[in-house]
């Protein structure tokens, strides 16, 4: 097989993946169920690549763009591909239908990965003929700026599949994190959910403002977490390391764990109460402008961390 990658679904996540694979030298074929997305693909990719160039994250803009092309059908996009990254809607019935088509149309040796952020792979790969070559490759939005990708296997995913996926993601500059078994939410969203639950509880109870809570992360925990994870953080926060930290603070954290945030903190009603205390222009145009600003800042941080990470 040629070094060809198929991108199935060309929304925000799919476009990021396309840029990453093309930047690394792969021939990239792109398909989306919406013809309008394919019509806008070249223009959208030019903007994305310009952002990467401006931040020093892409040297060969024209070469990268030239390695990407759209295809009119899913089957055409995956013909001869050695790796497929699926980015369809986050609905189980859509995943099941897409993976059935992908399993039938893709060369049997190809790896098929899903970008799903919440659906474990056993739920949409069980009946497939070649299910051992399927897994979840869950990125963080936007993947072209945030490099971690979680590899979640189904019970029948072959270890060789995980090995190959890990090697491919590393080759394109991502940081693959390999899971040993399925867990809802994978790793990142379980960690994010724990933090969000406590944040939403504190906000719902009026203990702190949105600005104050976000500052606590942005100007506090987040600064350390840009350089190291939470386990290394606590290992450095006590003279004797992680065991010393647990000796000093385990009781306090244990008491917190006895009374976790309740499910209702994630309710629409709680979100509405919080939003009412934090007025923002949330029109689609403004949200997109804020996203673009976020991406520019992430690109600058990514470039900095490439040389400064400890």
PDB file of C-alpha atoms in Angstrom:
ATOM      1  CA  UNK A   1       0.000   0.000   0.000  1.00  0.00           C
ATOM      2  CA  UNK A   2       1.099   3.563  -0.613  1.00  0.00           C
ATOM      3  CA  UNK A   3       1.577   5.984   2.270  1.00  0.00           C
ATOM      4  CA  UNK A   4      -1.952   7.288   1.918  1.00  0.00           C
ATOM      5  CA  UNK A   5      -4.201   8.474   4.719  1.00  0.00           C
ATOM      6  CA  UNK A   6      -7.963   8.915   4.410  1.00  0.00           C
ATOM      7  CA  UNK A   7      -9.737  11.585   6.430  1.00  0.00           C
ATOM      8  CA  UNK A   8     -13.439  10.799   6.792  1.00  0.00           C
ATOM      9  CA  UNK A   9     -15.278  13.911   7.932  1.00  0.00           C
ATOM     10  CA  UNK A  10     -13.720  17.295   7.204  1.00  0.00           C
ATOM     11  CA  UNK A  11     -15.019  19.516   9.977  1.00  0.00           C
ATOM     12  CA  UNK A  12     -12.761  21.242  12.508  1.00  0.00           C
ATOM     13  CA  UNK A  13     -11.169  18.009  13.720  1.00  0.00           C
ATOM     14  CA  UNK A  14     -10.876  16.444  10.277  1.00  0.00           C
ATOM     15  CA  UNK A  15      -9.147  19.511   8.849  1.00  0.00           C
ATOM     16  CA  UNK A  16      -6.642  19.495  11.690  1.00  0.00           C
ATOM     17  CA  UNK A  17      -5.835  15.840  11.056  1.00  0.00           C
ATOM     18  CA  UNK A  18      -5.480  16.478   7.329  1.00  0.00           C
ATOM     19  CA  UNK A  19      -2.927  19.222   7.952  1.00  0.00           C
ATOM     20  CA  UNK A  20      -0.936  17.060  10.381  1.00  0.00           C
ATOM     21  CA  UNK A  21      -0.725  14.069   8.063  1.00  0.00           C
ATOM     22  CA  UNK A  22       0.054  16.194   4.993  1.00  0.00           C
ATOM     23  CA  UNK A  23       2.727  18.159   6.871  1.00  0.00           C
ATOM     24  CA  UNK A  24       4.396  14.832   7.718  1.00  0.00           C
ATOM     25  CA  UNK A  25       4.521  13.853   4.040  1.00  0.00           C
ATOM     26  CA  UNK A  26       1.501  11.589   3.676  1.00  0.00           C
ATOM     27  CA  UNK A  27      -0.826  11.738   0.694  1.00  0.00           C
ATOM     28  CA  UNK A  28      -4.163  12.728   2.219  1.00  0.00           C
ATOM     29  CA  UNK A  29      -7.581  12.014   0.722  1.00  0.00           C
ATOM     30  CA  UNK A  30     -10.538  13.755   2.293  1.00  0.00           C
ATOM     31  CA  UNK A  31     -14.258  12.989   2.164  1.00  0.00           C
ATOM     32  CA  UNK A  32     -17.253  14.498   3.924  1.00  0.00           C
ATOM     33  CA  UNK A  33     -20.947  13.694   3.664  1.00  0.00           C
ATOM     34  CA  UNK A  34     -21.663  17.412   3.159  1.00  0.00           C
ATOM     35  CA  UNK A  35     -20.620  18.570  -0.345  1.00  0.00           C
ATOM     36  CA  UNK A  36     -20.433  22.149   0.935  1.00  0.00           C
ATOM     37  CA  UNK A  37     -17.687  21.163   3.378  1.00  0.00           C
ATOM     38  CA  UNK A  38     -15.656  19.725   0.521  1.00  0.00           C
ATOM     39  CA  UNK A  39     -16.216  22.846  -1.573  1.00  0.00           C
ATOM     40  CA  UNK A  40     -14.805  25.009   1.237  1.00  0.00           C
ATOM     41  CA  UNK A  41     -12.015  22.605   2.109  1.00  0.00           C
ATOM     42  CA  UNK A  42      -9.220  24.245   0.073  1.00  0.00           C
ATOM     43  CA  UNK A  43     -10.017  27.703   1.435  1.00  0.00           C
ATOM     44  CA  UNK A  44     -10.293  26.448   5.026  1.00  0.00           C
ATOM     45  CA  UNK A  45      -7.008  24.584   4.770  1.00  0.00           C
ATOM     46  CA  UNK A  46      -5.208  27.617   3.357  1.00  0.00           C
ATOM     47  CA  UNK A  47      -6.269  29.634   6.430  1.00  0.00           C
ATOM     48  CA  UNK A  48      -5.250  26.845   8.816  1.00  0.00           C
ATOM     49  CA  UNK A  49      -1.862  26.409   7.154  1.00  0.00           C
ATOM     50  CA  UNK A  50      -1.252  30.157   7.163  1.00  0.00           C
ATOM     51  CA  UNK A  51      -1.753  30.130  10.939  1.00  0.00           C
ATOM     52  CA  UNK A  52       0.790  27.353  11.328  1.00  0.00           C
ATOM     53  CA  UNK A  53       3.287  29.172   9.101  1.00  0.00           C
ATOM     54  CA  UNK A  54       2.865  32.409  11.040  1.00  0.00           C
ATOM     55  CA  UNK A  55       3.695  30.611  14.287  1.00  0.00           C
ATOM     56  CA  UNK A  56       6.666  28.696  12.893  1.00  0.00           C
ATOM     57  CA  UNK A  57       4.892  25.334  13.012  1.00  0.00           C
ATOM     58  CA  UNK A  58       4.852  24.690   9.256  1.00  0.00           C
ATOM     59  CA  UNK A  59       7.757  25.196   6.867  1.00  0.00           C
ATOM     60  CA  UNK A  60       6.411  23.823   3.576  1.00  0.00           C
ATOM     61  CA  UNK A  61       2.978  25.413   3.184  1.00  0.00           C
ATOM     62  CA  UNK A  62       2.526  24.798  -0.526  1.00  0.00           C
ATOM     63  CA  UNK A  63       3.841  21.243  -0.347  1.00  0.00           C
ATOM     64  CA  UNK A  64       1.533  20.453   2.539  1.00  0.00           C
ATOM     65  CA  UNK A  65      -1.503  21.808   0.716  1.00  0.00           C
ATOM     66  CA  UNK A  66      -0.561  19.968  -2.480  1.00  0.00           C
ATOM     67  CA  UNK A  67      -0.620  16.619  -0.649  1.00  0.00           C
ATOM     68  CA  UNK A  68      -4.297  17.017   0.280  1.00  0.00           C
ATOM     69  CA  UNK A  69      -7.182  16.331  -2.074  1.00  0.00           C
ATOM     70  CA  UNK A  70     -10.901  15.803  -1.697  1.00  0.00           C
ATOM     71  CA  UNK A  71     -12.711  12.751  -3.035  1.00  0.00           C
ATOM     72  CA  UNK A  72     -16.406  12.510  -3.995  1.00  0.00           C
ATOM     73  CA  UNK A  73     -17.170   9.276  -2.123  1.00  0.00           C
ATOM     74  CA  UNK A  74     -16.019   7.554   1.047  1.00  0.00           C
ATOM     75  CA  UNK A  75     -15.051   4.482  -0.938  1.00  0.00           C
ATOM     76  CA  UNK A  76     -12.898   6.534  -3.290  1.00  0.00           C
ATOM     77  CA  UNK A  77     -11.159   8.235  -0.369  1.00  0.00           C
ATOM     78  CA  UNK A  78     -10.177   4.997   1.404  1.00  0.00           C
ATOM     79  CA  UNK A  79      -9.166   2.961  -1.655  1.00  0.00           C
ATOM     80  CA  UNK A  80      -5.553   1.893  -1.070  1.00  0.00           C
ATOM     81  CA  UNK A  81      -5.250   3.845   2.188  1.00  0.00           C
ATOM     82  CA  UNK A  82      -3.055   2.419   4.926  1.00  0.00           C
ATOM     83  CA  UNK A  83      -4.547   4.557   7.725  1.00  0.00           C
ATOM     84  CA  UNK A  84      -8.034   6.018   8.148  1.00  0.00           C
ATOM     85  CA  UNK A  85      -9.045   8.732  10.616  1.00  0.00           C
ATOM     86  CA  UNK A  86     -12.838   8.955  11.021  1.00  0.00           C
ATOM     87  CA  UNK A  87     -14.335  12.237  12.284  1.00  0.00           C
ATOM     88  CA  UNK A  88     -18.072  11.832  11.833  1.00  0.00           C
ATOM     89  CA  UNK A  89     -20.846  13.127  14.112  1.00  0.00           C
ATOM     90  CA  UNK A  90     -20.816  12.001  17.737  1.00  0.00           C
ATOM     91  CA  UNK A  91     -23.789   9.639  17.399  1.00  0.00           C
ATOM     92  CA  UNK A  92     -23.551   5.891  17.856  1.00  0.00           C
ATOM     93  CA  UNK A  93     -25.734   5.048  14.854  1.00  0.00           C
ATOM     94  CA  UNK A  94     -23.596   7.251  12.602  1.00  0.00           C
ATOM     95  CA  UNK A  95     -20.384   5.621  13.856  1.00  0.00           C
ATOM     96  CA  UNK A  96     -21.834   2.157  13.298  1.00  0.00           C
ATOM     97  CA  UNK A  97     -22.862   2.962   9.743  1.00  0.00           C
ATOM     98  CA  UNK A  98     -19.543   4.647   8.888  1.00  0.00           C
ATOM     99  CA  UNK A  99     -17.426   1.829  10.288  1.00  0.00           C
ATOM    100  CA  UNK A 100     -19.461  -0.787   8.426  1.00  0.00           C
ATOM    101  CA  UNK A 101     -18.715   1.064   5.177  1.00  0.00           C
ATOM    102  CA  UNK A 102     -15.081   1.604   6.116  1.00  0.00           C
ATOM    103  CA  UNK A 103     -14.559  -2.060   7.014  1.00  0.00           C
ATOM    104  CA  UNK A 104     -15.955  -3.133   3.664  1.00  0.00           C
ATOM    105  CA  UNK A 105     -14.119  -0.583   1.515  1.00  0.00           C
ATOM    106  CA  UNK A 106     -10.704  -0.233   3.178  1.00  0.00           C
ATOM    107  CA  UNK A 107      -7.796  -2.622   2.538  1.00  0.00           C
ATOM    108  CA  UNK A 108      -7.809  -5.320   5.212  1.00  0.00           C
ATOM    109  CA  UNK A 109      -4.358  -4.289   6.473  1.00  0.00           C
ATOM    110  CA  UNK A 110      -5.329  -0.665   7.061  1.00  0.00           C
ATOM    111  CA  UNK A 111      -5.786   0.770  10.556  1.00  0.00           C
ATOM    112  CA  UNK A 112      -9.117   2.523  11.145  1.00  0.00           C
ATOM    113  CA  UNK A 113      -9.222   5.045  13.991  1.00  0.00           C
ATOM    114  CA  UNK A 114     -12.122   7.134  15.242  1.00  0.00           C
ATOM    115  CA  UNK A 115     -11.786  10.638  16.663  1.00  0.00           C
ATOM    116  CA  UNK A 116     -14.808  10.100  18.908  1.00  0.00           C
ATOM    117  CA  UNK A 117     -14.514  11.840  22.251  1.00  0.00           C
ATOM    118  CA  UNK A 118     -17.098   9.827  24.180  1.00  0.00           C
ATOM    119  CA  UNK A 119     -18.053   6.519  22.507  1.00  0.00           C
ATOM    120  CA  UNK A 120     -15.916   3.479  23.320  1.00  0.00           C
ATOM    121  CA  UNK A 121     -14.933   1.473  20.228  1.00  0.00           C
ATOM    122  CA  UNK A 122     -16.694  -1.769  21.174  1.00  0.00           C
ATOM    123  CA  UNK A 123     -20.015  -0.014  20.620  1.00  0.00           C
ATOM    124  CA  UNK A 124     -19.431   0.506  16.895  1.00  0.00           C
ATOM    125  CA  UNK A 125     -16.899  -2.169  15.847  1.00  0.00           C
ATOM    126  CA  UNK A 126     -18.188  -5.462  17.322  1.00  0.00           C
ATOM    127  CA  UNK A 127     -19.891  -6.897  14.182  1.00  0.00           C
ATOM    128  CA  UNK A 128     -17.118  -5.937  11.750  1.00  0.00           C
ATOM    129  CA  UNK A 129     -15.223  -8.560   9.785  1.00  0.00           C
ATOM    130  CA  UNK A 130     -11.863  -6.870  10.401  1.00  0.00           C
ATOM    131  CA  UNK A 131     -12.622  -5.415  13.822  1.00  0.00           C
ATOM    132  CA  UNK A 132      -9.124  -6.168  15.181  1.00  0.00           C
ATOM    133  CA  UNK A 133      -7.720  -3.252  13.157  1.00  0.00           C
ATOM    134  CA  UNK A 134     -10.117  -0.676  14.690  1.00  0.00           C
ATOM    135  CA  UNK A 135      -9.565   1.632  17.663  1.00  0.00           C
ATOM    136  CA  UNK A 136     -10.264   5.121  18.967  1.00  0.00           C
ATOM    137  CA  UNK A 137      -7.637   7.783  18.325  1.00  0.00           C
ATOM    138  CA  UNK A 138      -9.152  10.604  20.389  1.00  0.00           C
ATOM    139  CA  UNK A 139      -7.516  13.996  19.820  1.00  0.00           C
ATOM    140  CA  UNK A 140      -7.826  17.246  21.734  1.00  0.00           C
ATOM    141  CA  UNK A 141      -9.393  20.163  19.895  1.00  0.00           C
ATOM    142  CA  UNK A 142      -7.638  21.529  17.884  1.00  0.00           C
ATOM    143  CA  UNK A 143      -5.319  18.565  17.136  1.00  0.00           C
ATOM    144  CA  UNK A 144      -2.898  20.594  15.002  1.00  0.00           C
ATOM    145  CA  UNK A 145      -2.062  22.687  18.083  1.00  0.00           C
ATOM    146  CA  UNK A 146      -2.663  20.318  21.014  1.00  0.00           C
ATOM    147  CA  UNK A 147      -0.669  17.144  20.355  1.00  0.00           C
ATOM    148  CA  UNK A 148      -1.985  14.479  22.737  1.00  0.00           C
ATOM    149  CA  UNK A 149      -4.046  11.660  21.193  1.00  0.00           C
ATOM    150  CA  UNK A 150      -5.588   8.885  23.284  1.00  0.00           C
ATOM    151  CA  UNK A 151      -5.453   5.341  21.883  1.00  0.00           C
ATOM    152  CA  UNK A 152      -8.384   3.331  23.242  1.00  0.00           C
ATOM    153  CA  UNK A 153      -8.733  -0.307  22.143  1.00  0.00           C
ATOM    154  CA  UNK A 154     -11.855  -2.417  22.000  1.00  0.00           C
ATOM    155  CA  UNK A 155     -11.508  -5.830  23.695  1.00  0.00           C
ATOM    156  CA  UNK A 156     -10.691  -7.319  20.274  1.00  0.00           C
ATOM    157  CA  UNK A 157      -8.297  -4.641  19.000  1.00  0.00           C
ATOM    158  CA  UNK A 158      -4.987  -6.307  18.092  1.00  0.00           C
ATOM    159  CA  UNK A 159      -1.855  -5.172  19.896  1.00  0.00           C
ATOM    160  CA  UNK A 160      -0.284  -4.751  16.462  1.00  0.00           C
ATOM    161  CA  UNK A 161      -3.003  -2.230  15.632  1.00  0.00           C
ATOM    162  CA  UNK A 162      -2.104  -0.184  18.697  1.00  0.00           C
ATOM    163  CA  UNK A 163       1.593  -0.426  17.837  1.00  0.00           C
ATOM    164  CA  UNK A 164       1.017   0.790  14.289  1.00  0.00           C
ATOM    165  CA  UNK A 165      -1.312   3.598  15.339  1.00  0.00           C
ATOM    166  CA  UNK A 166       1.112   4.749  18.017  1.00  0.00           C
ATOM    167  CA  UNK A 167       3.958   4.856  15.484  1.00  0.00           C
ATOM    168  CA  UNK A 168       1.905   6.792  12.928  1.00  0.00           C
ATOM    169  CA  UNK A 169       0.711   9.400  15.420  1.00  0.00           C
ATOM    170  CA  UNK A 170       4.243   9.867  16.750  1.00  0.00           C
ATOM    171  CA  UNK A 171       5.531  10.281  13.194  1.00  0.00           C
ATOM    172  CA  UNK A 172       3.174  13.195  12.542  1.00  0.00           C
ATOM    173  CA  UNK A 173       4.258  14.975  15.732  1.00  0.00           C
ATOM    174  CA  UNK A 174       1.473  13.960  18.102  1.00  0.00           C
ATOM    175  CA  UNK A 175       1.894  12.525  21.598  1.00  0.00           C
ATOM    176  CA  UNK A 176       0.079   9.174  21.694  1.00  0.00           C
ATOM    177  CA  UNK A 177      -1.210   7.974  25.076  1.00  0.00           C
ATOM    178  CA  UNK A 178      -1.946   4.262  25.051  1.00  0.00           C
ATOM    179  CA  UNK A 179      -4.791   2.883  27.148  1.00  0.00           C
ATOM    180  CA  UNK A 180      -4.919  -0.774  28.155  1.00  0.00           C
ATOM    181  CA  UNK A 181      -8.722  -1.077  28.124  1.00  0.00           C
ATOM    182  CA  UNK A 182     -11.926   0.843  27.473  1.00  0.00           C
ATOM    183  CA  UNK A 183     -13.198   3.481  29.878  1.00  0.00           C
ATOM    184  CA  UNK A 184     -16.031   5.925  29.173  1.00  0.00           C
ATOM    185  CA  UNK A 185     -14.520   9.340  28.512  1.00  0.00           C
ATOM    186  CA  UNK A 186     -11.095   7.756  27.993  1.00  0.00           C
ATOM    187  CA  UNK A 187      -8.469   9.500  30.168  1.00  0.00           C
ATOM    188  CA  UNK A 188      -8.616  13.178  29.257  1.00  0.00           C
ATOM    189  CA  UNK A 189     -12.366  13.656  29.556  1.00  0.00           C
ATOM    190  CA  UNK A 190     -12.506  11.747  32.830  1.00  0.00           C
ATOM    191  CA  UNK A 191      -9.881  14.103  34.253  1.00  0.00           C
ATOM    192  CA  UNK A 192     -11.592  17.126  32.716  1.00  0.00           C
ATOM    193  CA  UNK A 193     -14.955  15.945  34.047  1.00  0.00           C
ATOM    194  CA  UNK A 194     -13.645  15.712  37.598  1.00  0.00           C
ATOM    195  CA  UNK A 195     -12.297  19.257  37.447  1.00  0.00           C
ATOM    196  CA  UNK A 196     -15.408  20.606  35.722  1.00  0.00           C
ATOM    197  CA  UNK A 197     -17.701  18.998  38.278  1.00  0.00           C
ATOM    198  CA  UNK A 198     -16.020  20.809  41.163  1.00  0.00           C
ATOM    199  CA  UNK A 199     -15.768  24.044  39.159  1.00  0.00           C
ATOM    200  CA  UNK A 200     -19.476  24.001  38.309  1.00  0.00           C
ATOM    201  CA  UNK A 201     -20.372  23.212  41.919  1.00  0.00           C
ATOM    202  CA  UNK A 202     -18.346  26.167  43.238  1.00  0.00           C
ATOM    203  CA  UNK A 203     -19.869  28.480  40.632  1.00  0.00           C
ATOM    204  CA  UNK A 204     -23.402  27.216  41.228  1.00  0.00           C
ATOM    205  CA  UNK A 205     -22.993  27.797  44.959  1.00  0.00           C
ATOM    206  CA  UNK A 206     -21.704  31.321  44.331  1.00  0.00           C
ATOM    207  CA  UNK A 207     -18.396  30.630  46.074  1.00  0.00           C
ATOM    208  CA  UNK A 208     -16.380  32.321  43.317  1.00  0.00           C
ATOM    209  CA  UNK A 209     -16.983  34.220  40.084  1.00  0.00           C
ATOM    210  CA  UNK A 210     -16.358  32.755  36.626  1.00  0.00           C
ATOM    211  CA  UNK A 211     -13.491  35.195  36.179  1.00  0.00           C
ATOM    212  CA  UNK A 212     -11.978  34.158  39.503  1.00  0.00           C
ATOM    213  CA  UNK A 213     -12.358  30.456  38.853  1.00  0.00           C
ATOM    214  CA  UNK A 214     -10.850  30.662  35.372  1.00  0.00           C
ATOM    215  CA  UNK A 215      -7.976  32.754  36.740  1.00  0.00           C
ATOM    216  CA  UNK A 216      -7.296  30.053  39.329  1.00  0.00           C
ATOM    217  CA  UNK A 217      -6.615  27.610  36.496  1.00  0.00           C
ATOM    218  CA  UNK A 218      -5.154  29.969  33.895  1.00  0.00           C
ATOM    219  CA  UNK A 219      -2.833  31.825  36.278  1.00  0.00           C
ATOM    220  CA  UNK A 220      -2.398  29.039  38.829  1.00  0.00           C
ATOM    221  CA  UNK A 221      -2.687  25.319  38.167  1.00  0.00           C
ATOM    222  CA  UNK A 222      -2.562  25.743  34.397  1.00  0.00           C
ATOM    223  CA  UNK A 223       0.882  27.337  34.412  1.00  0.00           C
ATOM    224  CA  UNK A 224       2.383  24.281  36.079  1.00  0.00           C
ATOM    225  CA  UNK A 225       0.313  21.900  33.979  1.00  0.00           C
ATOM    226  CA  UNK A 226       1.727  23.410  30.799  1.00  0.00           C
ATOM    227  CA  UNK A 227       5.068  21.952  31.875  1.00  0.00           C
ATOM    228  CA  UNK A 228       4.158  18.789  33.776  1.00  0.00           C
ATOM    229  CA  UNK A 229       1.200  16.623  34.707  1.00  0.00           C
ATOM    230  CA  UNK A 230      -0.582  16.466  38.068  1.00  0.00           C
ATOM    231  CA  UNK A 231       1.405  13.485  39.348  1.00  0.00           C
ATOM    232  CA  UNK A 232       4.774  15.127  38.735  1.00  0.00           C
ATOM    233  CA  UNK A 233       3.298  18.319  40.189  1.00  0.00           C
ATOM    234  CA  UNK A 234       2.530  16.708  43.540  1.00  0.00           C
ATOM    235  CA  UNK A 235       5.841  14.804  43.449  1.00  0.00           C
ATOM    236  CA  UNK A 236       7.554  18.208  43.467  1.00  0.00           C
ATOM    237  CA  UNK A 237       5.206  19.789  46.005  1.00  0.00           C
ATOM    238  CA  UNK A 238       6.475  17.922  49.055  1.00  0.00           C
ATOM    239  CA  UNK A 239      10.087  17.456  50.213  1.00  0.00           C
ATOM    240  CA  UNK A 240       9.787  13.666  50.076  1.00  0.00           C
ATOM    241  CA  UNK A 241       7.841  13.408  46.842  1.00  0.00           C
ATOM    242  CA  UNK A 242       4.496  11.766  46.121  1.00  0.00           C
ATOM    243  CA  UNK A 243       4.371   9.548  49.231  1.00  0.00           C
ATOM    244  CA  UNK A 244       5.226  12.524  51.443  1.00  0.00           C
ATOM    245  CA  UNK A 245       2.504  14.535  49.671  1.00  0.00           C
ATOM    246  CA  UNK A 246      -0.077  11.814  50.359  1.00  0.00           C
ATOM    247  CA  UNK A 247       1.020  11.719  54.016  1.00  0.00           C
ATOM    248  CA  UNK A 248       0.597  15.472  54.374  1.00  0.00           C
ATOM    249  CA  UNK A 249      -2.575  16.089  52.321  1.00  0.00           C
ATOM    250  CA  UNK A 250      -4.222  12.704  51.777  1.00  0.00           C
ATOM    251  CA  UNK A 251      -6.695  13.233  54.591  1.00  0.00           C
ATOM    252  CA  UNK A 252      -7.944  16.515  53.158  1.00  0.00           C
ATOM    253  CA  UNK A 253      -8.363  15.118  49.644  1.00  0.00           C
ATOM    254  CA  UNK A 254      -9.983  11.992  51.038  1.00  0.00           C
ATOM    255  CA  UNK A 255     -12.635  14.118  52.756  1.00  0.00           C
ATOM    256  CA  UNK A 256     -13.293  15.924  49.481  1.00  0.00           C
ATOM    257  CA  UNK A 257     -13.717  12.592  47.687  1.00  0.00           C
ATOM    258  CA  UNK A 258     -16.362  11.525  50.215  1.00  0.00           C
ATOM    259  CA  UNK A 259     -18.674  14.316  49.001  1.00  0.00           C
ATOM    260  CA  UNK A 260     -18.101  14.726  45.235  1.00  0.00           C
ATOM    261  CA  UNK A 261     -20.073  17.128  43.054  1.00  0.00           C
ATOM    262  CA  UNK A 262     -23.551  15.842  42.253  1.00  0.00           C
ATOM    263  CA  UNK A 263     -24.696  15.099  38.664  1.00  0.00           C
ATOM    264  CA  UNK A 264     -27.002  18.144  38.704  1.00  0.00           C
ATOM    265  CA  UNK A 265     -24.011  20.502  38.507  1.00  0.00           C
ATOM    266  CA  UNK A 266     -23.866  19.541  34.813  1.00  0.00           C
ATOM    267  CA  UNK A 267     -27.523  20.441  34.214  1.00  0.00           C
ATOM    268  CA  UNK A 268     -28.673  23.071  31.748  1.00  0.00           C
ATOM    269  CA  UNK A 269     -30.273  24.935  34.646  1.00  0.00           C
ATOM    270  CA  UNK A 270     -26.956  25.278  36.453  1.00  0.00           C
ATOM    271  CA  UNK A 271     -25.245  26.339  33.215  1.00  0.00           C
ATOM    272  CA  UNK A 272     -27.921  29.015  32.720  1.00  0.00           C
ATOM    273  CA  UNK A 273     -27.366  30.364  36.232  1.00  0.00           C
ATOM    274  CA  UNK A 274     -23.629  30.543  35.658  1.00  0.00           C
ATOM    275  CA  UNK A 275     -24.003  32.141  32.218  1.00  0.00           C
ATOM    276  CA  UNK A 276     -26.261  34.824  33.706  1.00  0.00           C
ATOM    277  CA  UNK A 277     -23.422  35.902  35.990  1.00  0.00           C
ATOM    278  CA  UNK A 278     -20.920  36.012  33.134  1.00  0.00           C
ATOM    279  CA  UNK A 279     -22.263  38.071  30.223  1.00  0.00           C
ATOM    280  CA  UNK A 280     -20.535  37.334  26.928  1.00  0.00           C
ATOM    281  CA  UNK A 281     -21.347  37.890  23.272  1.00  0.00           C
ATOM    282  CA  UNK A 282     -22.046  34.307  22.225  1.00  0.00           C
ATOM    283  CA  UNK A 283     -23.091  34.858  18.623  1.00  0.00           C
ATOM    284  CA  UNK A 284     -21.509  32.339  16.207  1.00  0.00           C
ATOM    285  CA  UNK A 285     -19.308  35.051  14.713  1.00  0.00           C
ATOM    286  CA  UNK A 286     -17.949  36.106  18.096  1.00  0.00           C
ATOM    287  CA  UNK A 287     -17.425  32.531  19.241  1.00  0.00           C
ATOM    288  CA  UNK A 288     -15.444  31.872  16.043  1.00  0.00           C
ATOM    289  CA  UNK A 289     -13.343  35.004  16.622  1.00  0.00           C
ATOM    290  CA  UNK A 290     -12.589  33.881  20.182  1.00  0.00           C
ATOM    291  CA  UNK A 291     -11.696  30.415  18.898  1.00  0.00           C
ATOM    292  CA  UNK A 292      -9.308  31.952  16.361  1.00  0.00           C
ATOM    293  CA  UNK A 293      -7.655  33.993  19.111  1.00  0.00           C
ATOM    294  CA  UNK A 294      -7.360  30.870  21.255  1.00  0.00           C
ATOM    295  CA  UNK A 295      -5.712  29.022  18.374  1.00  0.00           C
ATOM    296  CA  UNK A 296      -3.193  31.797  17.778  1.00  0.00           C
ATOM    297  CA  UNK A 297      -2.241  31.787  21.445  1.00  0.00           C
ATOM    298  CA  UNK A 298      -2.049  27.989  21.511  1.00  0.00           C
ATOM    299  CA  UNK A 299       0.219  28.037  18.468  1.00  0.00           C
ATOM    300  CA  UNK A 300       2.545  30.512  20.159  1.00  0.00           C
ATOM    301  CA  UNK A 301       2.561  28.438  23.358  1.00  0.00           C
ATOM    302  CA  UNK A 302       3.210  25.228  21.409  1.00  0.00           C
ATOM    303  CA  UNK A 303       6.188  26.840  19.684  1.00  0.00           C
ATOM    304  CA  UNK A 304       7.552  28.069  23.012  1.00  0.00           C
ATOM    305  CA  UNK A 305       7.121  24.744  24.771  1.00  0.00           C
ATOM    306  CA  UNK A 306       8.894  22.931  21.957  1.00  0.00           C
ATOM    307  CA  UNK A 307      12.143  24.459  23.224  1.00  0.00           C
ATOM    308  CA  UNK A 308      11.360  25.308  26.839  1.00  0.00           C
ATOM    309  CA  UNK A 309       9.540  22.243  28.214  1.00  0.00           C
ATOM    310  CA  UNK A 310      11.367  20.834  31.240  1.00  0.00           C
TER     311      UNK A 310
END
